[in-house]
Amino acid sequence: LKARTLLYAASPLHNPTNDKQKWAKAAEACKYILDNASTWDLKLSSYGALWGNDAFFNPELIFGIGRGDDDNNGNVFEKANYPIGVENGSSGNCPTQSLVDQYEYQDNGETFGQRYPNSIDLNSVDPYEGLDPRFALTVVKNGDEWPTNGAQKKVIETFFGGFNAAPKYGATPTSYYLRKYVDGSCVTTTDNQTRRRHTWIIFRLGEFYLDYAEAVFNATGSANDATYGMTANEAVNVLRNRADIQMPKFTEEGDAWVARYERERLVELAFENHRFWDVRRWKKGPQYFKTIQVASIDSNLKLTRSIVTREWDDKYYLFPIPQSEQRKNPNLTQNKGWENSNQ
């Protein structure tokens, strides 16, 4: 908690003068975790083992919220996030094309969005072949067999008119469904339902390799400075070198490093409740939140991107202070932009 808090405190939202000492304190706190991990029996696991029935016992987990398989939560998440067309599935969280475009290819680190920036004929090319393995562990795409349980396993169809697609009410508006955190072994049929244990990640060791890398880069001004014993690039590459990932190494510096790091953080920590806070502490709301890309696949299997524009106001970097709290303490001043709000 101290390490993450110091990282947030050093970030542009709370450190407008870019005080290097704040980044240094964050780096030292993160390094303390990494240096003592083995003593605390913490170690990195395979990416796909971070969720599922046995995730509560995963050695990478520092703190998680567990829900047993014998209570009413045992398959609620699956019912909420299984695709439309899967019995009792409700679509739930649907990953965007903007997310998919951030995954890199294993051969050279080029992203999906760089290699295929326009419309794609899925009959003639498989744009997903060779992507970062974390993609297939996070996102369900057209043609995947999902869920994995024998009672409901089928080939997912997200093209228009497909079994899991528009014009069915509630079908994915992005052409993708969520896999990460969803336990495909859960049966959600009306009869013979099964329930599984779930563990929601709050802190895990992998996060602190990324936190350390960001703090060291900003404290030293270089992704290859070994002042703290491990460079920023080396820290990121520990995650990318995992046996089930094996992605090209980070070697960048400067602005190129920042762009790639922010992409790596999105991919590694997808759907673990970081992005909402990361973009705000970086003060990059307009860059990342104002527009998103979604995809539609027509009946001829042509994938086409479209842009969805969303509202952004810089006051969203901070929450409003409730009037009830201001009445308790008249010394509290309202956060910028919310002064005339009724919040």
mmCIF file of C-alpha atoms in Angstrom:
data_model
loop_
_atom_site.group_PDB
_atom_site.id
_atom_site.type_symbol
_atom_site.label_atom_id
_atom_site.label_comp_id
_atom_site.label_asym_id
_atom_site.label_seq_id
_atom_site.Cartn_x
_atom_site.Cartn_y
_atom_site.Cartn_z
ATOM 1 C CA LEU A 1 0.000 0.000 0.000
ATOM 2 C CA LYS A 2 2.868 2.352 0.826
ATOM 3 C CA ALA A 3 4.565 1.642 -2.514
ATOM 4 C CA ARG A 4 1.448 2.247 -4.581
ATOM 5 C CA THR A 5 0.562 5.357 -2.581
ATOM 6 C CA LEU A 6 4.036 6.833 -3.107
ATOM 7 C CA LEU A 7 3.811 6.106 -6.841
ATOM 8 C CA TYR A 8 0.514 7.967 -7.027
ATOM 9 C CA ALA A 9 1.945 10.829 -4.951
ATOM 10 C CA ALA A 10 4.872 11.162 -7.379
ATOM 11 C CA SER A 11 2.641 11.184 -10.477
ATOM 12 C CA PRO A 12 1.839 14.406 -12.374
ATOM 13 C CA LEU A 13 -1.628 14.841 -10.869
ATOM 14 C CA HIS A 14 -0.155 15.135 -7.365
ATOM 15 C CA ASN A 15 3.390 16.217 -8.269
ATOM 16 C CA PRO A 16 3.020 19.124 -10.708
ATOM 17 C CA THR A 17 6.633 20.255 -10.225
ATOM 18 C CA ASN A 18 7.939 16.733 -10.960
ATOM 19 C CA ASP A 19 9.877 16.522 -7.717
ATOM 20 C CA LYS A 20 12.387 13.704 -8.360
ATOM 21 C CA GLN A 21 12.580 12.896 -4.662
ATOM 22 C CA LYS A 22 8.974 11.754 -4.728
ATOM 23 C CA TRP A 23 9.782 9.343 -7.548
ATOM 24 C CA ALA A 24 12.861 8.180 -5.625
ATOM 25 C CA LYS A 25 10.775 7.358 -2.553
ATOM 26 C CA ALA A 26 8.356 5.378 -4.702
ATOM 27 C CA ALA A 27 11.241 3.494 -6.331
ATOM 28 C CA GLU A 28 12.734 2.598 -2.952
ATOM 29 C CA ALA A 29 9.388 1.340 -1.613
ATOM 30 C CA CYS A 30 8.806 -0.811 -4.697
ATOM 31 C CA LYS A 31 12.373 -2.146 -4.572
ATOM 32 C CA TYR A 32 11.831 -3.200 -0.957
ATOM 33 C CA ILE A 33 8.951 -5.424 -2.090
ATOM 34 C CA LEU A 34 10.924 -6.950 -4.959
ATOM 35 C CA ASP A 35 13.995 -7.551 -2.783
ATOM 36 C CA ASN A 36 11.980 -9.302 -0.077
ATOM 37 C CA ALA A 37 9.513 -11.194 -2.267
ATOM 38 C CA SER A 38 11.252 -14.555 -2.012
ATOM 39 C CA THR A 39 11.527 -14.199 1.776
ATOM 40 C CA TRP A 40 7.766 -13.710 1.873
ATOM 41 C CA ASP A 41 7.251 -16.726 -0.462
ATOM 42 C CA LEU A 42 6.077 -14.480 -3.264
ATOM 43 C CA LYS A 43 6.960 -15.245 -6.875
ATOM 44 C CA LEU A 44 5.586 -14.602 -10.335
ATOM 45 C CA SER A 45 3.150 -17.152 -11.673
ATOM 46 C CA SER A 46 1.955 -17.878 -15.175
ATOM 47 C CA TYR A 47 -0.442 -15.184 -16.371
ATOM 48 C CA GLY A 48 -3.429 -17.484 -16.817
ATOM 49 C CA ALA A 49 -3.125 -18.781 -13.253
ATOM 50 C CA LEU A 50 -3.868 -15.357 -11.768
ATOM 51 C CA TRP A 51 -7.587 -16.141 -11.765
ATOM 52 C CA GLY A 52 -9.691 -19.272 -11.519
ATOM 53 C CA ASN A 53 -10.668 -21.632 -8.736
ATOM 54 C CA ASP A 54 -7.157 -21.944 -7.272
ATOM 55 C CA ALA A 55 -6.032 -18.329 -7.669
ATOM 56 C CA PHE A 56 -6.461 -17.647 -3.951
ATOM 57 C CA PHE A 57 -3.367 -19.784 -3.368
ATOM 58 C CA ASN A 58 -1.339 -18.277 -6.205
ATOM 59 C CA PRO A 59 2.182 -17.333 -4.969
ATOM 60 C CA GLU A 60 2.037 -14.026 -6.879
ATOM 61 C CA LEU A 61 -0.988 -12.852 -4.927
ATOM 62 C CA ILE A 62 -0.238 -10.387 -2.118
ATOM 63 C CA PHE A 63 -3.802 -9.423 -1.247
ATOM 64 C CA GLY A 64 -7.011 -10.597 -2.870
ATOM 65 C CA ILE A 65 -10.703 -10.701 -2.078
ATOM 66 C CA GLY A 66 -11.924 -14.280 -2.103
ATOM 67 C CA ARG A 67 -15.426 -15.523 -2.795
ATOM 68 C CA GLY A 68 -16.159 -19.193 -2.204
ATOM 69 C CA ASP A 69 -17.751 -21.692 -4.551
ATOM 70 C CA ASP A 70 -20.456 -22.524 -2.015
ATOM 71 C CA ASP A 71 -22.157 -19.118 -1.905
ATOM 72 C CA ASN A 72 -24.331 -17.116 -4.263
ATOM 73 C CA ASN A 73 -21.270 -15.484 -5.861
ATOM 74 C CA GLY A 74 -20.018 -18.761 -7.291
ATOM 75 C CA ASN A 75 -21.160 -18.106 -10.867
ATOM 76 C CA VAL A 76 -22.634 -14.600 -10.794
ATOM 77 C CA PHE A 77 -19.616 -13.158 -12.609
ATOM 78 C CA GLU A 78 -19.877 -15.802 -15.342
ATOM 79 C CA LYS A 79 -23.582 -15.130 -15.844
ATOM 80 C CA ALA A 80 -22.802 -11.421 -16.095
ATOM 81 C CA ASN A 81 -19.954 -11.835 -18.604
ATOM 82 C CA TYR A 82 -20.637 -14.943 -20.689
ATOM 83 C CA PRO A 83 -21.650 -13.916 -24.212
ATOM 84 C CA ILE A 84 -25.230 -13.445 -25.285
ATOM 85 C CA GLY A 85 -26.262 -16.782 -26.750
ATOM 86 C CA VAL A 86 -24.593 -18.741 -23.968
ATOM 87 C CA GLU A 87 -27.377 -19.794 -21.624
ATOM 88 C CA ASN A 88 -27.899 -17.141 -18.935
ATOM 89 C CA GLY A 89 -25.039 -15.042 -20.366
ATOM 90 C CA SER A 90 -25.468 -11.258 -20.296
ATOM 91 C CA SER A 91 -22.414 -9.946 -22.239
ATOM 92 C CA GLY A 92 -21.172 -7.767 -19.375
ATOM 93 C CA ASN A 93 -17.761 -6.156 -19.920
ATOM 94 C CA CYS A 94 -16.895 -6.057 -23.609
ATOM 95 C CA PRO A 95 -13.254 -5.216 -24.439
ATOM 96 C CA THR A 96 -12.814 -2.474 -27.034
ATOM 97 C CA GLN A 97 -10.829 -2.433 -30.250
ATOM 98 C CA SER A 98 -8.747 0.283 -28.595
ATOM 99 C CA LEU A 99 -7.584 -2.324 -26.073
ATOM 100 C CA VAL A 100 -7.004 -4.989 -28.702
ATOM 101 C CA ASP A 101 -4.924 -2.553 -30.744
ATOM 102 C CA GLN A 102 -2.434 -2.253 -27.866
ATOM 103 C CA TYR A 103 -1.375 -5.909 -27.876
ATOM 104 C CA GLU A 104 1.989 -6.458 -29.540
ATOM 105 C CA TYR A 105 3.065 -9.236 -31.872
ATOM 106 C CA GLN A 106 5.596 -11.718 -30.587
ATOM 107 C CA ASP A 107 7.880 -11.405 -33.599
ATOM 108 C CA ASN A 108 8.840 -7.717 -33.366
ATOM 109 C CA GLY A 109 6.775 -5.780 -30.826
ATOM 110 C CA GLU A 110 4.630 -4.107 -33.485
ATOM 111 C CA THR A 111 1.087 -3.600 -32.188
ATOM 112 C CA PHE A 112 -2.136 -4.963 -33.646
ATOM 113 C CA GLY A 113 -3.173 -1.404 -34.451
ATOM 114 C CA GLN A 114 0.075 -0.713 -36.308
ATOM 115 C CA ARG A 115 -0.075 -3.853 -38.407
ATOM 116 C CA TYR A 116 -3.793 -3.659 -39.156
ATOM 117 C CA PRO A 117 -4.910 -0.028 -38.798
ATOM 118 C CA ASN A 118 -7.840 -0.215 -41.219
ATOM 119 C CA SER A 119 -10.591 -2.657 -42.136
ATOM 120 C CA ILE A 120 -9.645 -6.344 -42.116
ATOM 121 C CA ASP A 121 -11.014 -9.204 -44.209
ATOM 122 C CA LEU A 122 -11.040 -12.034 -41.691
ATOM 123 C CA ASN A 123 -11.550 -14.543 -44.518
ATOM 124 C CA SER A 124 -8.099 -13.884 -45.917
ATOM 125 C CA VAL A 125 -6.012 -13.001 -42.861
ATOM 126 C CA ASP A 126 -5.894 -13.900 -39.175
ATOM 127 C CA PRO A 127 -4.774 -10.637 -37.546
ATOM 128 C CA TYR A 128 -4.717 -12.273 -34.112
ATOM 129 C CA GLU A 129 -2.119 -14.898 -34.962
ATOM 130 C CA GLY A 130 1.144 -14.283 -33.123
ATOM 131 C CA LEU A 131 -0.239 -11.715 -30.688
ATOM 132 C CA ASP A 132 1.016 -11.393 -27.123
ATOM 133 C CA PRO A 133 -0.329 -14.504 -25.294
ATOM 134 C CA ARG A 134 -2.002 -12.211 -22.777
ATOM 135 C CA PHE A 135 -4.493 -11.253 -25.479
ATOM 136 C CA ALA A 136 -5.963 -14.747 -25.771
ATOM 137 C CA LEU A 137 -6.075 -15.000 -21.974
ATOM 138 C CA THR A 138 -7.951 -11.689 -21.655
ATOM 139 C CA VAL A 139 -10.265 -11.377 -24.680
ATOM 140 C CA VAL A 140 -12.778 -13.671 -26.394
ATOM 141 C CA LYS A 141 -12.892 -13.037 -30.139
ATOM 142 C CA ASN A 142 -14.933 -14.316 -33.049
ATOM 143 C CA GLY A 143 -14.109 -17.975 -33.699
ATOM 144 C CA ASP A 144 -12.942 -18.825 -30.162
ATOM 145 C CA GLU A 145 -14.399 -21.827 -28.369
ATOM 146 C CA TRP A 146 -15.963 -20.423 -25.214
ATOM 147 C CA PRO A 147 -16.869 -21.179 -22.458
ATOM 148 C CA THR A 148 -14.627 -24.170 -21.854
ATOM 149 C CA ASN A 149 -17.066 -26.365 -19.948
ATOM 150 C CA GLY A 150 -18.371 -29.300 -21.935
ATOM 151 C CA ALA A 151 -22.008 -28.430 -21.350
ATOM 152 C CA GLN A 152 -21.805 -25.004 -23.041
ATOM 153 C CA LYS A 153 -18.652 -25.030 -25.166
ATOM 154 C CA LYS A 154 -19.207 -23.658 -28.655
ATOM 155 C CA VAL A 155 -17.573 -21.517 -31.333
ATOM 156 C CA ILE A 156 -18.329 -17.864 -30.593
ATOM 157 C CA GLU A 157 -19.800 -15.841 -33.468
ATOM 158 C CA THR A 158 -19.553 -12.061 -33.118
ATOM 159 C CA PHE A 159 -20.206 -11.219 -36.783
ATOM 160 C CA PHE A 160 -23.538 -9.590 -37.621
ATOM 161 C CA GLY A 161 -26.229 -12.237 -37.508
ATOM 162 C CA GLY A 162 -23.956 -14.612 -35.626
ATOM 163 C CA PHE A 163 -25.138 -16.620 -32.656
ATOM 164 C CA ASN A 164 -23.529 -14.231 -30.134
ATOM 165 C CA ALA A 165 -23.885 -10.973 -32.031
ATOM 166 C CA ALA A 166 -26.227 -8.213 -33.147
ATOM 167 C CA PRO A 167 -29.059 -7.936 -33.858
ATOM 168 C CA LYS A 168 -29.563 -9.984 -30.690
ATOM 169 C CA TYR A 169 -30.490 -7.680 -27.830
ATOM 170 C CA GLY A 170 -27.617 -7.137 -25.427
ATOM 171 C CA ALA A 171 -24.937 -8.593 -27.703
ATOM 172 C CA THR A 172 -21.440 -7.136 -27.637
ATOM 173 C CA PRO A 173 -21.192 -3.642 -29.171
ATOM 174 C CA THR A 174 -17.429 -4.100 -29.702
ATOM 175 C CA SER A 175 -17.185 -7.568 -31.345
ATOM 176 C CA TYR A 176 -15.325 -8.936 -28.303
ATOM 177 C CA TYR A 177 -16.183 -10.540 -24.985
ATOM 178 C CA LEU A 178 -14.270 -10.766 -21.706
ATOM 179 C CA ARG A 179 -12.225 -13.846 -20.769
ATOM 180 C CA LYS A 180 -9.980 -12.560 -17.974
ATOM 181 C CA TYR A 181 -11.378 -13.310 -14.517
ATOM 182 C CA VAL A 182 -14.195 -15.310 -16.136
ATOM 183 C CA ASP A 183 -14.038 -19.006 -15.216
ATOM 184 C CA GLY A 184 -14.966 -20.855 -18.380
ATOM 185 C CA SER A 185 -15.453 -24.098 -16.455
ATOM 186 C CA CYS A 186 -18.547 -22.644 -14.734
ATOM 187 C CA VAL A 187 -21.812 -24.090 -16.052
ATOM 188 C CA THR A 188 -24.618 -21.513 -16.117
ATOM 189 C CA THR A 189 -27.408 -23.586 -17.640
ATOM 190 C CA THR A 190 -30.738 -23.361 -15.862
ATOM 191 C CA ASP A 191 -30.278 -26.923 -14.639
ATOM 192 C CA ASN A 192 -27.086 -28.457 -13.248
ATOM 193 C CA GLN A 193 -25.282 -25.166 -12.621
ATOM 194 C CA THR A 194 -21.804 -25.246 -11.124
ATOM 195 C CA ARG A 195 -20.018 -22.710 -8.944
ATOM 196 C CA ARG A 196 -16.347 -21.901 -8.596
ATOM 197 C CA ARG A 197 -14.170 -19.948 -6.188
ATOM 198 C CA HIS A 198 -13.230 -16.421 -7.335
ATOM 199 C CA THR A 199 -10.400 -14.196 -6.166
ATOM 200 C CA TRP A 200 -10.315 -10.511 -7.091
ATOM 201 C CA ILE A 201 -6.763 -9.153 -7.187
ATOM 202 C CA ILE A 202 -5.991 -6.085 -5.062
ATOM 203 C CA PHE A 203 -2.190 -6.378 -4.943
ATOM 204 C CA ARG A 204 0.053 -8.839 -6.786
ATOM 205 C CA LEU A 205 3.790 -9.013 -7.264
ATOM 206 C CA GLY A 206 3.660 -8.294 -11.011
ATOM 207 C CA GLU A 207 2.251 -4.828 -10.407
ATOM 208 C CA PHE A 208 5.306 -3.781 -8.443
ATOM 209 C CA TYR A 209 7.741 -4.589 -11.236
ATOM 210 C CA LEU A 210 5.784 -2.073 -13.313
ATOM 211 C CA ASP A 211 5.468 0.421 -10.443
ATOM 212 C CA TYR A 212 9.209 0.127 -9.841
ATOM 213 C CA ALA A 213 10.011 0.630 -13.527
ATOM 214 C CA GLU A 214 7.909 3.791 -13.726
ATOM 215 C CA ALA A 215 9.348 5.220 -10.528
ATOM 216 C CA VAL A 216 12.978 4.474 -11.471
ATOM 217 C CA PHE A 217 12.576 5.890 -14.961
ATOM 218 C CA ASN A 218 11.211 9.150 -13.594
ATOM 219 C CA ALA A 219 13.664 9.323 -10.693
ATOM 220 C CA THR A 220 16.749 8.792 -12.873
ATOM 221 C CA GLY A 221 15.549 10.068 -16.251
ATOM 222 C CA SER A 222 16.619 6.843 -17.954
ATOM 223 C CA ALA A 223 15.178 3.390 -18.579
ATOM 224 C CA ASN A 224 18.695 1.910 -18.447
ATOM 225 C CA ASP A 225 20.035 3.533 -15.280
ATOM 226 C CA ALA A 226 21.037 0.939 -12.663
ATOM 227 C CA THR A 227 21.238 3.297 -9.679
ATOM 228 C CA TYR A 228 18.686 1.215 -7.817
ATOM 229 C CA GLY A 229 20.236 -2.097 -8.829
ATOM 230 C CA MET A 230 17.746 -2.955 -11.566
ATOM 231 C CA THR A 231 16.917 -0.736 -14.521
ATOM 232 C CA ALA A 232 13.393 0.168 -15.569
ATOM 233 C CA ASN A 233 13.745 -1.921 -18.723
ATOM 234 C CA GLU A 234 15.011 -4.916 -16.763
ATOM 235 C CA ALA A 235 12.021 -4.718 -14.423
ATOM 236 C CA VAL A 236 9.500 -4.690 -17.274
ATOM 237 C CA ASN A 237 11.334 -7.503 -19.032
ATOM 238 C CA VAL A 238 11.008 -9.738 -15.973
ATOM 239 C CA LEU A 239 7.277 -9.835 -16.687
ATOM 240 C CA ARG A 240 7.665 -10.193 -20.435
ATOM 241 C CA ASN A 241 10.161 -13.046 -20.015
ATOM 242 C CA ARG A 242 7.735 -15.305 -18.153
ATOM 243 C CA ALA A 243 7.633 -18.774 -19.690
ATOM 244 C CA ASP A 244 4.037 -18.405 -20.885
ATOM 245 C CA ILE A 245 4.521 -14.879 -22.285
ATOM 246 C CA GLN A 246 7.953 -14.539 -23.974
ATOM 247 C CA MET A 247 7.556 -11.107 -25.537
ATOM 248 C CA PRO A 248 10.319 -8.968 -27.137
ATOM 249 C CA LYS A 249 12.400 -7.054 -24.604
ATOM 250 C CA PHE A 250 12.056 -3.391 -23.760
ATOM 251 C CA THR A 251 15.078 -1.397 -24.935
ATOM 252 C CA GLU A 252 13.540 2.065 -25.438
ATOM 253 C CA GLU A 253 14.400 5.368 -23.812
ATOM 254 C CA GLY A 254 12.656 8.730 -23.429
ATOM 255 C CA ASP A 255 9.201 9.377 -24.828
ATOM 256 C CA ALA A 256 9.237 6.078 -26.720
ATOM 257 C CA TRP A 257 9.712 4.268 -23.419
ATOM 258 C CA VAL A 258 6.827 6.141 -21.794
ATOM 259 C CA ALA A 259 4.436 5.256 -24.631
ATOM 260 C CA ARG A 260 5.421 1.600 -24.584
ATOM 261 C CA TYR A 261 5.336 1.403 -20.790
ATOM 262 C CA GLU A 262 1.823 2.821 -20.639
ATOM 263 C CA ARG A 263 0.764 0.218 -23.209
ATOM 264 C CA GLU A 264 2.478 -2.557 -21.262
ATOM 265 C CA ARG A 265 0.770 -1.501 -18.051
ATOM 266 C CA LEU A 266 -2.626 -1.550 -19.769
ATOM 267 C CA VAL A 267 -2.017 -5.053 -21.161
ATOM 268 C CA GLU A 268 -0.522 -6.624 -18.028
ATOM 269 C CA LEU A 269 -3.059 -5.168 -15.584
ATOM 270 C CA ALA A 270 -6.137 -5.200 -17.823
ATOM 271 C CA PHE A 271 -9.402 -5.388 -15.861
ATOM 272 C CA GLU A 272 -7.590 -5.298 -12.499
ATOM 273 C CA ASN A 273 -8.903 -1.819 -11.607
ATOM 274 C CA HIS A 274 -5.803 0.195 -12.498
ATOM 275 C CA ARG A 275 -6.584 2.004 -15.747
ATOM 276 C CA PHE A 276 -9.211 4.308 -14.236
ATOM 277 C CA TRP A 277 -6.620 5.618 -11.770
ATOM 278 C CA ASP A 278 -3.513 5.438 -13.974
ATOM 279 C CA VAL A 279 -4.861 7.723 -16.696
ATOM 280 C CA ARG A 280 -5.964 10.234 -14.082
ATOM 281 C CA ARG A 281 -2.696 10.307 -12.146
ATOM 282 C CA TRP A 282 -0.827 10.734 -15.460
ATOM 283 C CA LYS A 283 -3.249 13.553 -16.410
ATOM 284 C CA LYS A 284 -3.829 11.972 -19.828
ATOM 285 C CA GLY A 285 -7.615 11.846 -19.845
ATOM 286 C CA PRO A 286 -8.111 13.458 -23.267
ATOM 287 C CA GLN A 287 -5.510 11.141 -24.838
ATOM 288 C CA TYR A 288 -6.977 7.908 -23.553
ATOM 289 C CA PHE A 289 -10.593 8.518 -22.541
ATOM 290 C CA LYS A 290 -12.068 11.059 -24.949
ATOM 291 C CA THR A 291 -12.356 8.661 -27.897
ATOM 292 C CA ILE A 292 -12.360 4.881 -28.075
ATOM 293 C CA GLN A 293 -12.461 2.513 -31.017
ATOM 294 C CA VAL A 294 -14.872 -0.366 -31.299
ATOM 295 C CA ALA A 295 -15.148 -2.957 -34.061
ATOM 296 C CA SER A 296 -18.028 -4.411 -36.004
ATOM 297 C CA ILE A 297 -17.820 -7.569 -38.108
ATOM 298 C CA ASP A 298 -20.324 -7.867 -40.945
ATOM 299 C CA SER A 299 -21.849 -11.075 -42.243
ATOM 300 C CA ASN A 300 -18.999 -11.345 -44.795
ATOM 301 C CA LEU A 301 -16.439 -11.301 -41.956
ATOM 302 C CA LYS A 302 -15.110 -7.845 -42.667
ATOM 303 C CA LEU A 303 -13.928 -6.127 -39.485
ATOM 304 C CA THR A 304 -14.394 -2.355 -39.472
ATOM 305 C CA ARG A 305 -13.399 0.093 -36.763
ATOM 306 C CA SER A 306 -15.548 2.998 -35.644
ATOM 307 C CA ILE A 307 -14.873 5.779 -33.150
ATOM 308 C CA VAL A 308 -17.005 6.462 -30.110
ATOM 309 C CA THR A 309 -16.604 9.962 -28.666
ATOM 310 C CA ARG A 310 -16.993 10.360 -24.933
ATOM 311 C CA GLU A 311 -17.227 13.384 -22.676
ATOM 312 C CA TRP A 312 -14.096 14.471 -20.846
ATOM 313 C CA ASP A 313 -13.627 17.412 -18.503
ATOM 314 C CA ASP A 314 -10.413 17.988 -16.563
ATOM 315 C CA LYS A 315 -12.404 18.179 -13.352
ATOM 316 C CA TYR A 316 -12.756 14.393 -13.687
ATOM 317 C CA TYR A 317 -9.161 14.004 -12.563
ATOM 318 C CA LEU A 318 -10.497 14.378 -9.002
ATOM 319 C CA PHE A 319 -13.793 13.522 -7.385
ATOM 320 C CA PRO A 320 -15.976 16.302 -5.966
ATOM 321 C CA ILE A 321 -15.903 16.679 -2.203
ATOM 322 C CA PRO A 322 -19.435 15.929 -0.935
ATOM 323 C CA GLN A 323 -21.287 18.851 0.615
ATOM 324 C CA SER A 324 -21.870 16.732 3.706
ATOM 325 C CA GLU A 325 -18.098 16.600 4.243
ATOM 326 C CA GLN A 326 -17.713 20.341 3.644
ATOM 327 C CA ARG A 327 -20.380 21.019 6.262
ATOM 328 C CA LYS A 328 -18.430 18.902 8.739
ATOM 329 C CA ASN A 329 -15.211 20.773 7.997
ATOM 330 C CA PRO A 330 -15.551 24.326 6.606
ATOM 331 C CA ASN A 331 -11.784 24.363 5.936
ATOM 332 C CA LEU A 332 -12.274 21.924 3.075
ATOM 333 C CA THR A 333 -12.269 23.641 -0.305
ATOM 334 C CA GLN A 334 -13.965 22.101 -3.300
ATOM 335 C CA ASN A 335 -11.830 20.467 -5.976
ATOM 336 C CA LYS A 336 -11.295 22.518 -9.116
ATOM 337 C CA GLY A 337 -14.183 22.420 -11.548
ATOM 338 C CA TRP A 338 -16.728 21.215 -9.029
ATOM 339 C CA GLU A 339 -17.246 24.550 -7.232
ATOM 340 C CA ASN A 340 -20.757 25.128 -8.604
ATOM 341 C CA SER A 341 -21.751 21.499 -8.618
ATOM 342 C CA ASN A 342 -24.625 20.049 -6.608
ATOM 343 C CA GLN A 343 -22.646 16.867 -6.003
#
